[in-house]
């Protein structure tokens, strides 16, 4: 038996830590263990290796307890975590922290509290030490483990605490593994064994004068199929009472007589999805061609790009491919960029795949996510998981296909905290590790993905006509400069846009208005002196939210009440500048007072049900105008939308970033695709002050190929992806001057190794966030370079920098690979 375990902790520290295995414990690779760390901290760690090599030079601590009888993480997952840590230049501990639902790990080691529902199973089952800790903890709502150690005088109080956690007597107060509770239902069974006819006769004798108890007994025998040869089926209390048409009191009386007993059974929260109901939708001739070509590409290539224009029916093709994978016993992962997309897709997939469909995203509770994790861990049954980027971390056993819908979308990129991974690229690697196929789908493919498809690295299938031959929407470009000169603008609305919307609404059609900025207005200012309220913690102006009558920072959450008088000049000249979705909604209400309006942005979709409500109301025409941010651009399917209005295309195009034109084209083309999807050609009204900009022309013609060639030439000329790999290195500190000096010195050190590949340091556009000043260094690395070697070199240079300049210790440094 191994004596030591290498444990992975959910911390941003390199490597693993070695712990001694006590003789009474038997952890397995992939199981969770409770371990002490530092002076008084406890963490849930994952065992990644068992061995007999005693570490030299330091005292080895012991594992406190093992939390799993069987591994909670599969071996392929650990290899996948290792790849993410290497490629995205972070620690495996950070990947572990992001991968597991918080219901499966201790998030805070600081506080403990007594479980008020705890009852000692048998007198004397608690040790004296456990009783002392429990008594002391019960006197307080919650307390720190350090306080407990000080008060009791126990040297290894963490071990006693872990034993009490296992017994469910104590909880680690914030989010611990033991706060996970499976969904249960109460079941009923007879107290005699199956086949004991003598005892059964006794039961009937006992109830012959209690008619309702007799009904209960007969109902149970019927529901459980007791008279059959096989073991009786489980019967829930709710089902039994309903079938017998009796009250809880009748069941309680039968239990007292010793006829029945009840027990709790853990059930899958998602078992109510229903059985397989129908076949995937019938494909058109064009869709059948694309479907066959995808299969043909999969014979040659592991990755295929399906380039299909908006409303060409890509989802129907996906459903046939999913069915094919399920038929051969494989599991399927269907990735979407936004939670909002799962709402409509779930209904379509549920109708076909029933209880083989699982949904996984961050709006679900910890308990719901843990249930899905455990279901996949304990079952190899074919199923389809639909989810956002975090679904790549689930414990798949028989993964056969990954579909990445809207693969170009920036929402697949995790920004903060680490790992700053791209869900699409990580999904490709995950599929490769499982020997599965990957299908990337988009109407506006990522430049890099399309480049690889044309070069033969990926398969390429094109679907360039809309379903049932409906034409692509007409794009009408309105010059807002000229409209303002002619006094044809009403706030953000041109008269043409208002007229076209009014005409559509009279014809019982619907309208989507797109403005990629939430809040009421991006800023307020004083008309007299020009004062603009800014965040105390970040270098940004505050956004005004009318609903809360407050100014808010979207970076750190700092909030300020809107002043009536300018604090700078003491004059009542505060004015609201610019338009967010909240203000657009207000003005639409004034222009179309008889129409029902809904708004979809981050402020209105914070709960799981809010997405469903907004989409449902728009789908069934309870609302006819939908105002939204980029959420409305992504794959939503509304059959009566005939007008899409883009209120200001300029902010997207003029953003100072090499990807801004690609982002603008993607967003404009995607939002245009919401128009005219089912019955007739739709219309897009695109308002801009620069109507001759190349991006506007490509959108007007729906010319992805032309845009791709134009953009690729620019990227090659200035040496940007897909010709190189970008790594952004960020340095942060509270002292701007100190940070500037350290950043210059660090960049100089990088240049000694990487040469002209290193650019900067520069101040980013937002140069201070949450009171931390920022410097950015950009590295352009060859695409064929080994990222694990780059990581090792960067680690060495960082350690060298620590020796050269002690101030580096106080600087926060992190990497962003393939930034979006």
PDB file of N, CA and C in Angstrom, residues 537-538 555-556 734 768-772:
ATOM      1  N   UNK A 537     -12.235  53.625  -8.032  1.00  0.00           N
ATOM      2  CA  UNK A 537     -11.301  52.505  -8.063  1.00  0.00           C
ATOM      3  C   UNK A 537     -10.752  52.196  -9.453  1.00  0.00           C
ATOM      4  N   UNK A 538     -11.426  52.714 -10.504  1.00  0.00           N
ATOM      5  CA  UNK A 538     -11.037  52.372 -11.872  1.00  0.00           C
ATOM      6  C   UNK A 538     -10.990  53.642 -12.727  1.00  0.00           C
ATOM      7  N   UNK A 555     -16.899  47.700 -13.964  1.00  0.00           N
ATOM      8  CA  UNK A 555     -15.670  46.941 -13.726  1.00  0.00           C
ATOM      9  C   UNK A 555     -15.584  46.437 -12.284  1.00  0.00           C
ATOM     10  N   UNK A 556     -15.934  47.292 -11.315  1.00  0.00           N
ATOM     11  CA  UNK A 556     -15.777  46.894  -9.906  1.00  0.00           C
ATOM     12  C   UNK A 556     -17.066  46.965  -9.103  1.00  0.00           C
ATOM     13  N   UNK A 734      -0.626  48.668  -6.908  1.00  0.00           N
ATOM     14  CA  UNK A 734      -1.315  49.877  -6.423  1.00  0.00           C
ATOM     15  C   UNK A 734      -0.498  51.149  -6.628  1.00  0.00           C
ATOM     16  N   UNK A 768      -6.496  51.427 -14.941  1.00  0.00           N
ATOM     17  CA  UNK A 768      -6.613  51.141 -13.502  1.00  0.00           C
ATOM     18  C   UNK A 768      -7.977  50.513 -13.251  1.00  0.00           C
ATOM     19  N   UNK A 769      -7.968  49.341 -12.598  1.00  0.00           N
ATOM     20  CA  UNK A 769      -9.198  48.626 -12.248  1.00  0.00           C
ATOM     21  C   UNK A 769      -9.082  48.146 -10.811  1.00  0.00           C
ATOM     22  N   UNK A 770     -10.104  48.456 -10.019  1.00  0.00           N
ATOM     23  CA  UNK A 770     -10.139  48.053  -8.606  1.00  0.00           C
ATOM     24  C   UNK A 770      -8.872  48.506  -7.866  1.00  0.00           C
ATOM     25  N   UNK A 771      -8.498  49.763  -8.112  1.00  0.00           N
ATOM     26  CA  UNK A 771      -7.351  50.407  -7.454  1.00  0.00           C
ATOM     27  C   UNK A 771      -6.009  49.783  -7.808  1.00  0.00           C
ATOM     28  N   UNK A 772      -5.984  48.960  -8.835  1.00  0.00           N
ATOM     29  CA  UNK A 772      -4.716  48.401  -9.297  1.00  0.00           C
ATOM     30  C   UNK A 772      -4.376  49.009 -10.656  1.00  0.00           C
TER      31      UNK A 772
END
